[in-house]
mmCIF file of N, CA and C in Angstrom:
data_model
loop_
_atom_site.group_PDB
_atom_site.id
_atom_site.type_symbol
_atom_site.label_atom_id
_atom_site.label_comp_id
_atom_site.label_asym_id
_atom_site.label_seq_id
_atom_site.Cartn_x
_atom_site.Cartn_y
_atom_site.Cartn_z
ATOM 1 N N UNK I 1184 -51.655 -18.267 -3.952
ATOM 2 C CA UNK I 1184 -50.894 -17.409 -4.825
ATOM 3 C C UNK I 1184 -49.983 -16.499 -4.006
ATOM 4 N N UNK I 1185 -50.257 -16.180 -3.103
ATOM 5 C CA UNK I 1185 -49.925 -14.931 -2.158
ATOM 6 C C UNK I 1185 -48.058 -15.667 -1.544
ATOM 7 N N UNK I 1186 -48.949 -17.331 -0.909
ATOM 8 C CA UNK I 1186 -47.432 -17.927 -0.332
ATOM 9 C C UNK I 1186 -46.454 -18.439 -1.492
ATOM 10 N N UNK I 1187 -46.801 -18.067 -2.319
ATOM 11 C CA UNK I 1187 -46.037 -18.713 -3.985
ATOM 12 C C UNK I 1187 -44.605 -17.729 -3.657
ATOM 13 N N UNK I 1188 -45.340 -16.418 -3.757
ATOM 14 C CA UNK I 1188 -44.767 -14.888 -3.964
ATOM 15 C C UNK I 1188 -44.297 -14.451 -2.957
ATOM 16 N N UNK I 1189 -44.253 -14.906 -1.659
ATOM 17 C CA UNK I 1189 -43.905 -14.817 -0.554
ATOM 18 C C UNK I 1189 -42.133 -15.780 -0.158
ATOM 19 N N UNK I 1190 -42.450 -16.991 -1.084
ATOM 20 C CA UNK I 1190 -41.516 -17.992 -1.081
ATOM 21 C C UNK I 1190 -40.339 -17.757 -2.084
ATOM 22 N N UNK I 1191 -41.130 -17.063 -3.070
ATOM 23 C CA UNK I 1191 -40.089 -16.938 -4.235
ATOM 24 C C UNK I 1191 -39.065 -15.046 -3.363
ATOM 25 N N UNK I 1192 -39.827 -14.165 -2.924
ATOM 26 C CA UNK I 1192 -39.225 -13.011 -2.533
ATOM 27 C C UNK I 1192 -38.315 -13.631 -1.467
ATOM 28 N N UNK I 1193 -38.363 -14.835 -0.493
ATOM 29 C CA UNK I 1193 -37.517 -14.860 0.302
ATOM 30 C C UNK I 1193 -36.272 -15.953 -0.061
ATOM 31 N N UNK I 1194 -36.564 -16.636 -1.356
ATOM 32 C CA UNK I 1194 -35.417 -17.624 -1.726
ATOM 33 C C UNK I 1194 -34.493 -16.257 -2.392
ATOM 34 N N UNK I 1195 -35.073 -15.829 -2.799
ATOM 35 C CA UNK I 1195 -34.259 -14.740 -3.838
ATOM 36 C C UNK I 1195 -33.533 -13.379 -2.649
ATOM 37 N N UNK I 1196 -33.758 -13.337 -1.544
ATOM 38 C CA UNK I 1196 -33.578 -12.730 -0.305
ATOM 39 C C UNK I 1196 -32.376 -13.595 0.420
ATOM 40 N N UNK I 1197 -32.504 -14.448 0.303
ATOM 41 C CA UNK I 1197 -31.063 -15.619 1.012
ATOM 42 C C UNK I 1197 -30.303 -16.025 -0.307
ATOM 43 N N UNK I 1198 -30.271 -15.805 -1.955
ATOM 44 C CA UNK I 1198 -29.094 -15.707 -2.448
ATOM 45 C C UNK I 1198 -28.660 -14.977 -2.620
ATOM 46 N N UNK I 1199 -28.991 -13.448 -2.245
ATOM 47 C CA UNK I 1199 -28.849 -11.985 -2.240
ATOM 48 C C UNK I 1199 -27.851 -12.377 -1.043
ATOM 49 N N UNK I 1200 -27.933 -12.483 0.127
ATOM 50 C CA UNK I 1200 -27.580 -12.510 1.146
ATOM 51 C C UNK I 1200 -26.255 -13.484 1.303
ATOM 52 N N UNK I 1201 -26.536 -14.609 0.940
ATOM 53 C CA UNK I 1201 -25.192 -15.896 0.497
ATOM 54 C C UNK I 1201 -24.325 -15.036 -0.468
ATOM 55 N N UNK I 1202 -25.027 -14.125 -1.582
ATOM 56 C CA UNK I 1202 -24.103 -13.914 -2.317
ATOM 57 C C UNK I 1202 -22.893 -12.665 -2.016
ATOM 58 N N UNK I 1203 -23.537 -11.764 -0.581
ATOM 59 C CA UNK I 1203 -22.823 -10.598 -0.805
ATOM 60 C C UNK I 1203 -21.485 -11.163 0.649
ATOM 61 N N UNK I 1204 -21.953 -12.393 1.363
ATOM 62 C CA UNK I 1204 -20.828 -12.976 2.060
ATOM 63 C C UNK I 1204 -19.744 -13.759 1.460
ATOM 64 N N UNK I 1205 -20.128 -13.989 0.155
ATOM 65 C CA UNK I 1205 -18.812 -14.776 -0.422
ATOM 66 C C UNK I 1205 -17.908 -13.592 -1.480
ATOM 67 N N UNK I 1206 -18.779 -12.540 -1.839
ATOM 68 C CA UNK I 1206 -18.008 -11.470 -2.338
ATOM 69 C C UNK I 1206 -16.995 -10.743 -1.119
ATOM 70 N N UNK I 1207 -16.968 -10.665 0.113
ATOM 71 C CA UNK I 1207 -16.530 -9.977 1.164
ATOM 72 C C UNK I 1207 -15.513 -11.194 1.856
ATOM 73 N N UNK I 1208 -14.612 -11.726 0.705
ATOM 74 C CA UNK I 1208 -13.949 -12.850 1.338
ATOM 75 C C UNK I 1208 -12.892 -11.863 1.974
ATOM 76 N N UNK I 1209 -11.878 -12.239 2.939
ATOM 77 C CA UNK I 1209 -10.722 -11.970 3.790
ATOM 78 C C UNK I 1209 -9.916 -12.317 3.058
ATOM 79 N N UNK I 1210 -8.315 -11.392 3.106
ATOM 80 C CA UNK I 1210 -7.795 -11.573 2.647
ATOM 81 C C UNK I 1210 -6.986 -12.333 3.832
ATOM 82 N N UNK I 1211 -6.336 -13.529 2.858
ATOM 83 C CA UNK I 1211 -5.389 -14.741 4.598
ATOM 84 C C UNK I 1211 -3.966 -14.392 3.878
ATOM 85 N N UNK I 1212 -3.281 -13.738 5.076
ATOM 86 C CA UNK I 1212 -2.249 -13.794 4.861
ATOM 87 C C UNK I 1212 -1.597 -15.155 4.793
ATOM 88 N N UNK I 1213 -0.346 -15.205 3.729
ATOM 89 C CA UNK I 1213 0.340 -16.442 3.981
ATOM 90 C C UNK I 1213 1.788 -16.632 4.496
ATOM 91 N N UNK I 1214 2.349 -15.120 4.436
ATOM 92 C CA UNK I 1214 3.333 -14.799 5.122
ATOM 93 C C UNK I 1214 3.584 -13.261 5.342
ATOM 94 N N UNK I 1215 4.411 -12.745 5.685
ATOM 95 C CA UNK I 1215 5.119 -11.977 6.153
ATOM 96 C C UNK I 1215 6.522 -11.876 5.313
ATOM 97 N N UNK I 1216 6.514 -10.539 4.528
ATOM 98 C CA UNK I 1216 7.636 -10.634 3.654
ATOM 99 C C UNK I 1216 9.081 -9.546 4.361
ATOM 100 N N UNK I 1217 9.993 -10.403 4.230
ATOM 101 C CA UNK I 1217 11.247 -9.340 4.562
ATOM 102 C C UNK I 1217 11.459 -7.934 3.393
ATOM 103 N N UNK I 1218 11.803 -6.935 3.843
ATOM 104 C CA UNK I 1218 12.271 -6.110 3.418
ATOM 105 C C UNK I 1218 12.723 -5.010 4.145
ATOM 106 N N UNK I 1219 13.674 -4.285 3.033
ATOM 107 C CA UNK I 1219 14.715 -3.038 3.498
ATOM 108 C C UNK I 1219 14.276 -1.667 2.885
ATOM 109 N N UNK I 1220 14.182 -0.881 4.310
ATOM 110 C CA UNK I 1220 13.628 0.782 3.621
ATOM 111 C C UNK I 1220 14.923 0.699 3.039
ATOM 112 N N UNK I 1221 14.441 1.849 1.949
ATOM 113 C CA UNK I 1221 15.761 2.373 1.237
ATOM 114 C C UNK I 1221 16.137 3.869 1.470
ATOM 115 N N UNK I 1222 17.376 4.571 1.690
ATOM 116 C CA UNK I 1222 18.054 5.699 1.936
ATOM 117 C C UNK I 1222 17.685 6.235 0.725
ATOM 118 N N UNK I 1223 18.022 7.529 0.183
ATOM 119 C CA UNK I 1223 18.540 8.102 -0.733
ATOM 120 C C UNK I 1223 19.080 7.721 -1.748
ATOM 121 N N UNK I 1224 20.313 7.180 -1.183
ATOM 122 C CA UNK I 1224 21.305 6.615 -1.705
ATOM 123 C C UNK I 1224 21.527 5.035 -2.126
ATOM 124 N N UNK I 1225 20.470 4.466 -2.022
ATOM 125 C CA UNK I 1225 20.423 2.920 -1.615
ATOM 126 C C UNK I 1225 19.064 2.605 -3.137
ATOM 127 N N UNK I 1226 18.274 3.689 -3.419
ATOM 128 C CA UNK I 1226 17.172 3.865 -4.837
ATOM 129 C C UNK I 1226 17.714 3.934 -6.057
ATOM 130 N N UNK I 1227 17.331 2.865 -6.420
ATOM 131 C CA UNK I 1227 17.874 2.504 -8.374
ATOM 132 C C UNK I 1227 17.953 3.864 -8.642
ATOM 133 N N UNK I 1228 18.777 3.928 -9.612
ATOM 134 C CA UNK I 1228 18.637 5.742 -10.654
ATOM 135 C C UNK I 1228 17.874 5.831 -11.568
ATOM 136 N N UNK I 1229 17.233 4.563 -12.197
ATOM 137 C CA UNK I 1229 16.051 4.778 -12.856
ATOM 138 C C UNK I 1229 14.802 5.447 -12.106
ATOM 139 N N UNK I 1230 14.642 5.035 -10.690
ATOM 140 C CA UNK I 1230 13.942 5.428 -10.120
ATOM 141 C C UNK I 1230 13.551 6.549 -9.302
ATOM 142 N N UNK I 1231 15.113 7.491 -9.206
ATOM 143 C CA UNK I 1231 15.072 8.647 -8.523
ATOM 144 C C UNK I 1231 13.973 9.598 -9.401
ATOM 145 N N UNK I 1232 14.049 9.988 -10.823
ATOM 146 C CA UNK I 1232 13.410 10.771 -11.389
ATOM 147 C C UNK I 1232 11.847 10.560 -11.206
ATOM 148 N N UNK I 1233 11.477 9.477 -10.949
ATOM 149 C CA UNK I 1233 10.139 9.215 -11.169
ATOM 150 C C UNK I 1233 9.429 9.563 -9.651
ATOM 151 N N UNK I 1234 10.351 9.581 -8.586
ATOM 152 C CA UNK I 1234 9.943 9.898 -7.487
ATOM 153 C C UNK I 1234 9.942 11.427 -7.638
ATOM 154 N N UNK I 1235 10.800 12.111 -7.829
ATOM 155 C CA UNK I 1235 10.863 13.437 -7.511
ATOM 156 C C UNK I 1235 9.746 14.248 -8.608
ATOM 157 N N UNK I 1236 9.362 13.715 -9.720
ATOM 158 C CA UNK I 1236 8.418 13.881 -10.121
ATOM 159 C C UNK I 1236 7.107 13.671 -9.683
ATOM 160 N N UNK I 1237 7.304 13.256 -8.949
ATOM 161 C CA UNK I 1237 6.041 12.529 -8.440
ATOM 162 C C UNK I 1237 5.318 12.930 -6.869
ATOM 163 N N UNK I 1238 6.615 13.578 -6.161
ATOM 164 C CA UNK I 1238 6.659 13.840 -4.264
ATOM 165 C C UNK I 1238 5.774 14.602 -4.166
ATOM 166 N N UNK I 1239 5.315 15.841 -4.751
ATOM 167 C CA UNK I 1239 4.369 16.817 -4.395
ATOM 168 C C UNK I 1239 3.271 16.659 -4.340
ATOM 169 N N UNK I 1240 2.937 15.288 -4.769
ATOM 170 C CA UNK I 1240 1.162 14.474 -4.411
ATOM 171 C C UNK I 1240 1.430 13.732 -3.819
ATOM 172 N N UNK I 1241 0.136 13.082 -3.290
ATOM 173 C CA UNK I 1241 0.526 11.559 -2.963
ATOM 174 C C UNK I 1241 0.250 10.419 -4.048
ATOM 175 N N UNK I 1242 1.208 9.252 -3.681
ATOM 176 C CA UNK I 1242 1.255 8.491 -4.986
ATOM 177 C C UNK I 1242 1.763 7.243 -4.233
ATOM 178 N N UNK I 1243 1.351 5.907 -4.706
ATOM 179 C CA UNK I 1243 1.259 5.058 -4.935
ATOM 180 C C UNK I 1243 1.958 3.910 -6.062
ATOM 181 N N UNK I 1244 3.132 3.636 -6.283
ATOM 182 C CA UNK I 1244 3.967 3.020 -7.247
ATOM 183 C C UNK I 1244 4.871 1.437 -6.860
ATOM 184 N N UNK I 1245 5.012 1.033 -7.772
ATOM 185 C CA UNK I 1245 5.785 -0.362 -7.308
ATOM 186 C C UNK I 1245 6.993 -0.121 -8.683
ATOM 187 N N UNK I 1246 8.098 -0.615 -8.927
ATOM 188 C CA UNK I 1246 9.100 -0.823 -9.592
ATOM 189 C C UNK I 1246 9.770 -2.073 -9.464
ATOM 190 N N UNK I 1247 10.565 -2.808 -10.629
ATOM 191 C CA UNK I 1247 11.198 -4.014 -10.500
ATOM 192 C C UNK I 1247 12.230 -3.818 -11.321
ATOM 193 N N UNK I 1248 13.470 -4.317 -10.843
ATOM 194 C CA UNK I 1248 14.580 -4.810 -11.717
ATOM 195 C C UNK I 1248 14.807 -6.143 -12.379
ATOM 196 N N UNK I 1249 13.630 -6.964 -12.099
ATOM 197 C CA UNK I 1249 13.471 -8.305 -11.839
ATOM 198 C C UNK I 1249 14.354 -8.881 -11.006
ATOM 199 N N UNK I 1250 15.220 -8.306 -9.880
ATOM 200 C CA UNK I 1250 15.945 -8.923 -8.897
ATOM 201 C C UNK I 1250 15.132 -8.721 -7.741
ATOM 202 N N UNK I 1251 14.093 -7.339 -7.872
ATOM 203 C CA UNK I 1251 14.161 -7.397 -6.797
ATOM 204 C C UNK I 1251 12.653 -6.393 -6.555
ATOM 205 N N UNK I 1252 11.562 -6.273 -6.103
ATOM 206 C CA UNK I 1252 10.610 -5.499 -5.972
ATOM 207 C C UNK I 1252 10.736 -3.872 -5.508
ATOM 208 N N UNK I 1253 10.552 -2.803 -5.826
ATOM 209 C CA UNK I 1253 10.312 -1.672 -5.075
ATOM 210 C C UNK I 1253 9.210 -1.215 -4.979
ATOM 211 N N UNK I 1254 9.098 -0.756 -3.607
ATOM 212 C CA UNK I 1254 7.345 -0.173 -3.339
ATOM 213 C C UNK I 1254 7.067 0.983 -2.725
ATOM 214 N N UNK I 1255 6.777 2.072 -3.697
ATOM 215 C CA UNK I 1255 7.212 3.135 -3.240
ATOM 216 C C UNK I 1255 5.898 4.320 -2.284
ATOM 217 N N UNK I 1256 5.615 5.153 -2.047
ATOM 218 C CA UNK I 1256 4.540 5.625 -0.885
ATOM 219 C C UNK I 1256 5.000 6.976 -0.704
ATOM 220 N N UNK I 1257 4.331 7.682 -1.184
ATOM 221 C CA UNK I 1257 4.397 9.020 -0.743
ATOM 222 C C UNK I 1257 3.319 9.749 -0.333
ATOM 223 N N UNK I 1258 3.348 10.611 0.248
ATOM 224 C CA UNK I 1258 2.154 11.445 1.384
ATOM 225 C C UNK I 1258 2.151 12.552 0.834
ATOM 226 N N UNK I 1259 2.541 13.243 -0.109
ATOM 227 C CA UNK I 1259 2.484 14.462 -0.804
ATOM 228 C C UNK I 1259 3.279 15.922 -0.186
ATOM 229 N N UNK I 1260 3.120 16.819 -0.699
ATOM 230 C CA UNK I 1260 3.430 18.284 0.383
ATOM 231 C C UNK I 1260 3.005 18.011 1.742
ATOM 232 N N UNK I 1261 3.882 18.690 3.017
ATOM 233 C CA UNK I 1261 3.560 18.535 4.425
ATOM 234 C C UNK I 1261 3.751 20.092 4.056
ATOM 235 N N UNK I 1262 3.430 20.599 5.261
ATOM 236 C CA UNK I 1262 3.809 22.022 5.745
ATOM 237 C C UNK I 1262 5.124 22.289 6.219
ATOM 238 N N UNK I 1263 5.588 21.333 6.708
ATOM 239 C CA UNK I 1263 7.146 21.409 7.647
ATOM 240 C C UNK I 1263 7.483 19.862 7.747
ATOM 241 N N UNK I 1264 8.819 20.385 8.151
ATOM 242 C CA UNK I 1264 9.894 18.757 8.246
ATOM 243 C C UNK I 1264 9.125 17.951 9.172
ATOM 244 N N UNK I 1265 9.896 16.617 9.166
ATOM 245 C CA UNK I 1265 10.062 16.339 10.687
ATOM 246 C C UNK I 1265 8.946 14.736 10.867
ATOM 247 N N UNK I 1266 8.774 14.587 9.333
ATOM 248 C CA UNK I 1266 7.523 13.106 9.090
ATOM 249 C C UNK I 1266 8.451 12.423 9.002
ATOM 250 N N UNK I 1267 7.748 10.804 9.082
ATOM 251 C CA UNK I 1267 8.235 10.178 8.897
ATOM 252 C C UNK I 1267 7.360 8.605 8.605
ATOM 253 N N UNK I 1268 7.452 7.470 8.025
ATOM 254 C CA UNK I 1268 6.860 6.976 7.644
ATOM 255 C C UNK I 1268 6.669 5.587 8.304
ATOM 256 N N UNK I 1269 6.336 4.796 8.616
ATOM 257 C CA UNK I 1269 6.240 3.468 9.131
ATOM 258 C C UNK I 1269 5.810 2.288 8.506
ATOM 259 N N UNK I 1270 6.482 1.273 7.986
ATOM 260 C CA UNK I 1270 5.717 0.123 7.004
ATOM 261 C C UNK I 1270 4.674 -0.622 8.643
ATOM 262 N N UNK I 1271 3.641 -0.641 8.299
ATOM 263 C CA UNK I 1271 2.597 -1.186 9.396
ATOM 264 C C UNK I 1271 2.802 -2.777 9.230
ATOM 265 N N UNK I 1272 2.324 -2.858 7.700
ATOM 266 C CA UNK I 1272 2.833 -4.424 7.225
ATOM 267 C C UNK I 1272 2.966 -4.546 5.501
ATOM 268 N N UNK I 1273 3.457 -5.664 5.682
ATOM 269 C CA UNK I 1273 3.897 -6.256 4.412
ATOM 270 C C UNK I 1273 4.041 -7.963 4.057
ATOM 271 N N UNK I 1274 2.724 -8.068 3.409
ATOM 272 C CA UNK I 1274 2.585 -9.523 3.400
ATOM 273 C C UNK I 1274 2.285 -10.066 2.139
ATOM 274 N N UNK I 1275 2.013 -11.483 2.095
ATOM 275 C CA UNK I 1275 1.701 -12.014 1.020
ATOM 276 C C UNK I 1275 0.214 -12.742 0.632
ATOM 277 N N UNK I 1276 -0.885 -12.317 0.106
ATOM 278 C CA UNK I 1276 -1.868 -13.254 0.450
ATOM 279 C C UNK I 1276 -1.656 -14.249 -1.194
ATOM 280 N N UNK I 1277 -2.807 -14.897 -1.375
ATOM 281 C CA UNK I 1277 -2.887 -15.935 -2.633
ATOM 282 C C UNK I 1277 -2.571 -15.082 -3.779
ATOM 283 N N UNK I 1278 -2.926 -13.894 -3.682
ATOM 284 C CA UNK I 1278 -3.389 -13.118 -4.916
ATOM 285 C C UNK I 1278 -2.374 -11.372 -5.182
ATOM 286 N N UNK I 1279 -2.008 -11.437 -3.752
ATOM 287 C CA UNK I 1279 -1.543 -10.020 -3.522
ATOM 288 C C UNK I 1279 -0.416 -9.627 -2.962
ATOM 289 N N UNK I 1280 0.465 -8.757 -2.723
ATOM 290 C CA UNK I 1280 1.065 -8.255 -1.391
ATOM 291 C C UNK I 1280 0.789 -7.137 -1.025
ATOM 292 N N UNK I 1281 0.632 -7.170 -0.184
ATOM 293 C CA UNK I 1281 -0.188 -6.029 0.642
ATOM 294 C C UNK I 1281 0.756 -4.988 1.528
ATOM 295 N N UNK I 1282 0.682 -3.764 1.304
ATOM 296 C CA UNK I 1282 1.700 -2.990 2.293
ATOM 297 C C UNK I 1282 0.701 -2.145 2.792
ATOM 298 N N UNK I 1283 1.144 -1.947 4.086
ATOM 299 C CA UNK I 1283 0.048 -0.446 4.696
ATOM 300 C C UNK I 1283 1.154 -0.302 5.621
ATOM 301 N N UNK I 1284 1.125 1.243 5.202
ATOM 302 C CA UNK I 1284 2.323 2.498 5.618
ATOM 303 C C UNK I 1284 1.201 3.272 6.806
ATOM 304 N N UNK I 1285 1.692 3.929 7.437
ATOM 305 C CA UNK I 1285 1.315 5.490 8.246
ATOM 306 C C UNK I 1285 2.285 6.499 8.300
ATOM 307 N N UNK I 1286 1.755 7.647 8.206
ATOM 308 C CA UNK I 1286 2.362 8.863 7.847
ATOM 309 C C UNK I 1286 2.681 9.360 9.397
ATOM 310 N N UNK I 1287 3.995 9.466 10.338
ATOM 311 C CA UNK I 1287 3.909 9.964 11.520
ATOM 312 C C UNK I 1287 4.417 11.561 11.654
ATOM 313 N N UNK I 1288 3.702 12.168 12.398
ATOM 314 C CA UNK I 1288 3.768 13.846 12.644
ATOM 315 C C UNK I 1288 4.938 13.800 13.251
ATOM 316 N N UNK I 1289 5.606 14.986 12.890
ATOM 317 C CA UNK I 1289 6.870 15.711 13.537
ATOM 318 C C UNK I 1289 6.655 16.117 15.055
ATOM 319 N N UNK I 1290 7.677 16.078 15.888
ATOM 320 C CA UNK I 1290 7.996 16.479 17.127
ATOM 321 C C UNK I 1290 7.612 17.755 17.101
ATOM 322 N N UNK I 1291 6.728 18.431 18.153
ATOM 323 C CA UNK I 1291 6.560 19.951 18.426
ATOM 324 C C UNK I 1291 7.631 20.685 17.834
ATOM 325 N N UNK I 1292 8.840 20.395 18.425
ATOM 326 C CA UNK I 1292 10.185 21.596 18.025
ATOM 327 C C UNK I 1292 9.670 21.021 16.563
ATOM 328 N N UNK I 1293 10.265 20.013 15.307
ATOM 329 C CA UNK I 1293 10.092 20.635 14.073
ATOM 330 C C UNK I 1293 9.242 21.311 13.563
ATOM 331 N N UNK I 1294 7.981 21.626 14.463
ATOM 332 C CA UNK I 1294 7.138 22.217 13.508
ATOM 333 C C UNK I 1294 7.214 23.555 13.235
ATOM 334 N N UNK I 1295 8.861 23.969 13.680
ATOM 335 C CA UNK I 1295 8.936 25.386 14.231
ATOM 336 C C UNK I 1295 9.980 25.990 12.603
ATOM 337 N N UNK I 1296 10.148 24.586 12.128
ATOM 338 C CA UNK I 1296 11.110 24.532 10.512
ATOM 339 C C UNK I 1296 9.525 24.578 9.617
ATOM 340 N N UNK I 1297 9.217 25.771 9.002
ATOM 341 C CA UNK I 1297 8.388 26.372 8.298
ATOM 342 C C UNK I 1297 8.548 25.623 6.899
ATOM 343 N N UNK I 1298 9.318 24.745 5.947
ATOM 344 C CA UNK I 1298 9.486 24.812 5.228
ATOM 345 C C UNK I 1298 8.916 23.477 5.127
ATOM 346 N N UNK I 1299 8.593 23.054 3.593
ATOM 347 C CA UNK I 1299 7.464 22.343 3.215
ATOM 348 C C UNK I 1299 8.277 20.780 3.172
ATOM 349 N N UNK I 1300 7.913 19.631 3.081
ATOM 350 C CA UNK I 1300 8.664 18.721 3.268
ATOM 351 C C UNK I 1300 7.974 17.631 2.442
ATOM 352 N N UNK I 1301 8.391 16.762 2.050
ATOM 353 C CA UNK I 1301 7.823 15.738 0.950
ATOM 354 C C UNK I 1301 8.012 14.467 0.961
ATOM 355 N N UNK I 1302 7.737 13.707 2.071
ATOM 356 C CA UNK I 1302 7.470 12.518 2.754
ATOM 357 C C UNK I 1302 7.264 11.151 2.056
ATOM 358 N N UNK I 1303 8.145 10.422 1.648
ATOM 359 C CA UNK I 1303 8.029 9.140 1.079
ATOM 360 C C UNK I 1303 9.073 8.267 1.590
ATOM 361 N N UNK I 1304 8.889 7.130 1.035
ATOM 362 C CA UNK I 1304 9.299 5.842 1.387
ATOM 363 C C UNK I 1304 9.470 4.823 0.294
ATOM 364 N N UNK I 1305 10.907 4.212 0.189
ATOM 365 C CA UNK I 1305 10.833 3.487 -0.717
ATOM 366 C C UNK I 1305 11.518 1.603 -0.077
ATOM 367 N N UNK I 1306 10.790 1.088 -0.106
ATOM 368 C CA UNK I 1306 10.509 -0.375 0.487
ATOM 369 C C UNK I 1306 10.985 -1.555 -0.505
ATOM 370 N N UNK I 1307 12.442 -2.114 -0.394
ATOM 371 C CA UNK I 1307 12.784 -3.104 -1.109
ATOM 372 C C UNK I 1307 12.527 -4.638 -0.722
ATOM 373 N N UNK I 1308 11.918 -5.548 -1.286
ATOM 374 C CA UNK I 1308 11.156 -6.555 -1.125
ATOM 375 C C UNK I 1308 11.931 -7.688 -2.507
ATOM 376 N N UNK I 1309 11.470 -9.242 -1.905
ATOM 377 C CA UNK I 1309 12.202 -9.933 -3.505
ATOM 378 C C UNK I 1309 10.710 -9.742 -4.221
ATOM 379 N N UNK I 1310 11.318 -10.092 -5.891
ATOM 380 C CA UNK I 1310 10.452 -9.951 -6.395
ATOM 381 C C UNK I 1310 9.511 -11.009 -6.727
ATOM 382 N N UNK I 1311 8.458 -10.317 -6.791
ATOM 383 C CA UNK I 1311 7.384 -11.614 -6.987
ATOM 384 C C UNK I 1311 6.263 -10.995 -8.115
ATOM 385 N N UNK I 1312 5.224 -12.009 -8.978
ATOM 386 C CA UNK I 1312 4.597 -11.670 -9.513
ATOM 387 C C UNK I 1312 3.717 -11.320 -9.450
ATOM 388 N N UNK I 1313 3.149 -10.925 -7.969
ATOM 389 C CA UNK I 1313 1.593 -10.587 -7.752
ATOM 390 C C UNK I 1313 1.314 -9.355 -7.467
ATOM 391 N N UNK I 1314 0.025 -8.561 -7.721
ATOM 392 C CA UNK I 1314 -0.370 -7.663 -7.605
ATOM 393 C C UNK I 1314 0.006 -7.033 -6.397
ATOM 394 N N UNK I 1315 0.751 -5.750 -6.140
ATOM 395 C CA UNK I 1315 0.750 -5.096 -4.819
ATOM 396 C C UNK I 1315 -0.447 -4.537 -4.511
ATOM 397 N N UNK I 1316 -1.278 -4.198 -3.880
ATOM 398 C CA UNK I 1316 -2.171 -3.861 -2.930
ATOM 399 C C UNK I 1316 -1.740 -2.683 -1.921
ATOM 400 N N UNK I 1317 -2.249 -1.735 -1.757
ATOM 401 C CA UNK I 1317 -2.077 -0.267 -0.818
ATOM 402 C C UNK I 1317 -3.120 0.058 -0.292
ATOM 403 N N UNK I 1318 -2.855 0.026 1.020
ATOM 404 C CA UNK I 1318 -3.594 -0.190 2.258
ATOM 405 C C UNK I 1318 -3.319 0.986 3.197
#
């Protein structure tokens, strides 16, 4: 009776185990997507309002014209000028595209401009139908 209960706790112990390695799949990239930061001046006008509404947190957004993807990233209030942003990557897996940004600190001298600064990025990509992902 004892090795019954012994056999059944350890089959049920290796689909526990099978099961939490196929939940923890990798995401495979399948490419590497082109895209263009955008200026100021270069951001749909539908889209200016929704940013500036939006800069004083951080936030997370995508937009489409259906020509063309936007992916937008903001870091919220800084203390002072002088950030700046970096796309790390931008890819495509089966299911997703994936962007991961970093937020880079200002040069010693700006930190000497006291005034608060509001750090985003807006990332034009073609458009596609899959879920963006923020990384």
């Amino acid at each position: 009776m004892k090795k019954t209960g012994l056999c059944i706790l350890l089959a049920a112990c290796m689909l526990f185990i099978s099961g939490c390695t196929l939940m923890s799949e990798e995401k495979i990239k399948l490419r590497d997507l082109e895209f263009t930061v955008l200026g100021q001046e270069m951001i749909p006008e539908q889209l200016l309002p929704i940013l500036e509404e939006k800069k004083a947190s951080a936030f997370q957004i995508t937009y489409t014209d259906n020509a063309n993807l936007y992916i937008c990233v903001g870091y919220g209030e800084q203390e002072t000028g002088g950030y700046s942003i970096a796309v790390d990557e931008l890819y495509l897996t089966d299911d997703n595209i994936v962007i991961d940004t970093s937020l880079l600190g200002p040069e010693p001298s700006d930190k000497e401009n006291a005034q608060p600064s509001y750090p985003y990025i807006v990332v034009k990509t073609e458009y596609l139908e899959q879920t963006v992902t923020f990384e």
